[in-house]
Every structure is written in C-alpha cells, then in structure tokens.
Amino acid sequence: NSGQIVTGGFISDQQVKGILARSDVRTYYSQRFESAYCVYEPNFYQTVTVWYQSAESLAVKLQLAKMFGVVEYVLE
C-alpha cells in the first residue's frame, strides 16, 4: 500500500511474545519515545511494526513519573 498504514490496534502480551519469538523479527528502542518496537514482514508485500513496553521503557517511564512526583499509577 505504498507506505500507508492499513490497520492499527491493540494486541495482547501473548501476541507480542509470539511476535518477538519469530526468527525474522528485528527489535529496536526509540529514545525519542522511550519505547521498544519491532518490525517483521509476514509476507513479501507487508511490513508490520509493533510498539510495546519493554523492561527498559517501563523503567524510564517510572523514573519520569517519580521525577514529577507521581506516586500512584495504573499499568494495563
């Protein structure tokens, strides 16, 4: 689709684990967004990008919350 996003949404943690276990997945970390993401190609005409919380990104977000005095938060 010439670079267009064709779908989006949430997936379960089990689905993320399955994707990360793929042999063709490439993982990255975005300093700008303090989030992990991965990229894989399920077929020759699609590329999938999945943003997810890694231990590193969660630690950074908790540190930022602490800096701003946040003492209660909910993880979903």
PDB file of C-alpha atoms in Angstrom:
ATOM      1  CA  ASN A   1       0.000   0.000   0.000  1.00  0.00           C
ATOM      2  CA  SER A   2       2.914   2.304  -0.718  1.00  0.00           C
ATOM      3  CA  GLY A   3       3.763   3.081   2.876  1.00  0.00           C
ATOM      4  CA  GLN A   4       0.224   3.600   4.100  1.00  0.00           C
ATOM      5  CA  ILE A   5      -0.988   2.316   7.441  1.00  0.00           C
ATOM      6  CA  VAL A   6      -3.724  -0.173   6.676  1.00  0.00           C
ATOM      7  CA  THR A   7      -4.693  -1.195  10.203  1.00  0.00           C
ATOM      8  CA  GLY A   8      -3.874  -0.497  13.817  1.00  0.00           C
ATOM      9  CA  GLY A   9      -4.968  -1.528  17.261  1.00  0.00           C
ATOM     10  CA  PHE A  10      -4.024  -3.271  20.436  1.00  0.00           C
ATOM     11  CA  ILE A  11      -2.726  -6.806  20.773  1.00  0.00           C
ATOM     12  CA  SER A  12      -2.266  -8.974  23.858  1.00  0.00           C
ATOM     13  CA  ASP A  13       1.000  -9.531  25.675  1.00  0.00           C
ATOM     14  CA  GLN A  14       0.913 -13.155  24.494  1.00  0.00           C
ATOM     15  CA  GLN A  15       0.689 -11.971  20.882  1.00  0.00           C
ATOM     16  CA  VAL A  16       3.668  -9.655  21.443  1.00  0.00           C
ATOM     17  CA  LYS A  17       5.656 -12.549  22.925  1.00  0.00           C
ATOM     18  CA  GLY A  18       4.806 -14.664  19.884  1.00  0.00           C
ATOM     19  CA  ILE A  19       5.930 -11.931  17.511  1.00  0.00           C
ATOM     20  CA  LEU A  20       9.186 -11.403  19.422  1.00  0.00           C
ATOM     21  CA  ALA A  21       9.881 -15.142  19.175  1.00  0.00           C
ATOM     22  CA  ARG A  22       9.807 -15.026  15.364  1.00  0.00           C
ATOM     23  CA  SER A  23      13.125 -15.680  13.667  1.00  0.00           C
ATOM     24  CA  ASP A  24      12.633 -12.775  11.237  1.00  0.00           C
ATOM     25  CA  VAL A  25      11.772 -10.045  13.787  1.00  0.00           C
ATOM     26  CA  ARG A  26      14.091  -7.060  14.240  1.00  0.00           C
ATOM     27  CA  THR A  27      13.882  -5.219  17.580  1.00  0.00           C
ATOM     28  CA  TYR A  28      14.692  -1.568  18.263  1.00  0.00           C
ATOM     29  CA  TYR A  29      14.422   1.030  21.007  1.00  0.00           C
ATOM     30  CA  SER A  30      13.286   4.607  20.405  1.00  0.00           C
ATOM     31  CA  GLN A  31      14.988   7.104  22.707  1.00  0.00           C
ATOM     32  CA  ARG A  32      12.582   9.766  21.471  1.00  0.00           C
ATOM     33  CA  PHE A  33       9.500   7.855  22.626  1.00  0.00           C
ATOM     34  CA  GLU A  34      11.231   5.781  25.332  1.00  0.00           C
ATOM     35  CA  SER A  35       9.579   2.689  23.886  1.00  0.00           C
ATOM     36  CA  ALA A  36      10.588  -0.578  22.323  1.00  0.00           C
ATOM     37  CA  TYR A  37       9.335  -1.663  18.926  1.00  0.00           C
ATOM     38  CA  CYS A  38       9.892  -4.443  16.466  1.00  0.00           C
ATOM     39  CA  VAL A  39       9.499  -4.891  12.738  1.00  0.00           C
ATOM     40  CA  TYR A  40       8.809  -8.020  10.719  1.00  0.00           C
ATOM     41  CA  GLU A  41       7.473  -8.949   7.297  1.00  0.00           C
ATOM     42  CA  PRO A  42       4.693 -11.551   7.388  1.00  0.00           C
ATOM     43  CA  ASN A  43       4.759 -11.724   3.578  1.00  0.00           C
ATOM     44  CA  PHE A  44       6.539 -10.086   0.657  1.00  0.00           C
ATOM     45  CA  TYR A  45       4.203  -7.055   0.438  1.00  0.00           C
ATOM     46  CA  GLN A  46       3.636  -6.119   4.106  1.00  0.00           C
ATOM     47  CA  THR A  47       5.792  -4.788   6.921  1.00  0.00           C
ATOM     48  CA  VAL A  48       4.446  -4.856  10.478  1.00  0.00           C
ATOM     49  CA  THR A  49       5.652  -2.564  13.257  1.00  0.00           C
ATOM     50  CA  VAL A  50       4.690  -3.347  16.859  1.00  0.00           C
ATOM     51  CA  TRP A  51       5.310  -0.882  19.696  1.00  0.00           C
ATOM     52  CA  TYR A  52       5.476  -2.495  23.124  1.00  0.00           C
ATOM     53  CA  GLN A  53       6.614  -1.920  26.706  1.00  0.00           C
ATOM     54  CA  SER A  54       9.975  -3.475  27.462  1.00  0.00           C
ATOM     55  CA  ALA A  55      11.564  -3.604  30.901  1.00  0.00           C
ATOM     56  CA  GLU A  56      13.799  -0.719  29.806  1.00  0.00           C
ATOM     57  CA  SER A  57      10.959   1.515  28.584  1.00  0.00           C
ATOM     58  CA  LEU A  58       8.865   0.822  31.671  1.00  0.00           C
ATOM     59  CA  ALA A  59      11.792   1.685  33.959  1.00  0.00           C
ATOM     60  CA  VAL A  60      12.316   5.013  32.161  1.00  0.00           C
ATOM     61  CA  LYS A  61       8.618   5.900  32.403  1.00  0.00           C
ATOM     62  CA  LEU A  62       8.548   5.056  36.115  1.00  0.00           C
ATOM     63  CA  GLN A  63      11.639   7.208  36.669  1.00  0.00           C
ATOM     64  CA  LEU A  64       9.972  10.126  34.854  1.00  0.00           C
ATOM     65  CA  ALA A  65       6.826   9.683  36.945  1.00  0.00           C
ATOM     66  CA  LYS A  66       8.932   9.783  40.106  1.00  0.00           C
ATOM     67  CA  MET A  67      10.652  12.990  38.935  1.00  0.00           C
ATOM     68  CA  PHE A  68       7.240  14.637  38.508  1.00  0.00           C
ATOM     69  CA  GLY A  69       6.012  13.459  41.899  1.00  0.00           C
ATOM     70  CA  VAL A  70       3.580  10.827  40.644  1.00  0.00           C
ATOM     71  CA  VAL A  71       3.060   8.318  43.430  1.00  0.00           C
ATOM     72  CA  GLU A  72       0.098   6.339  42.069  1.00  0.00           C
ATOM     73  CA  TYR A  73      -0.274   4.871  38.613  1.00  0.00           C
ATOM     74  CA  VAL A  74      -2.083   2.026  36.900  1.00  0.00           C
ATOM     75  CA  LEU A  75      -0.461  -0.369  34.445  1.00  0.00           C
ATOM     76  CA  GLU A  76      -2.798  -2.012  31.940  1.00  0.00           C
TER      77      GLU A  76
END
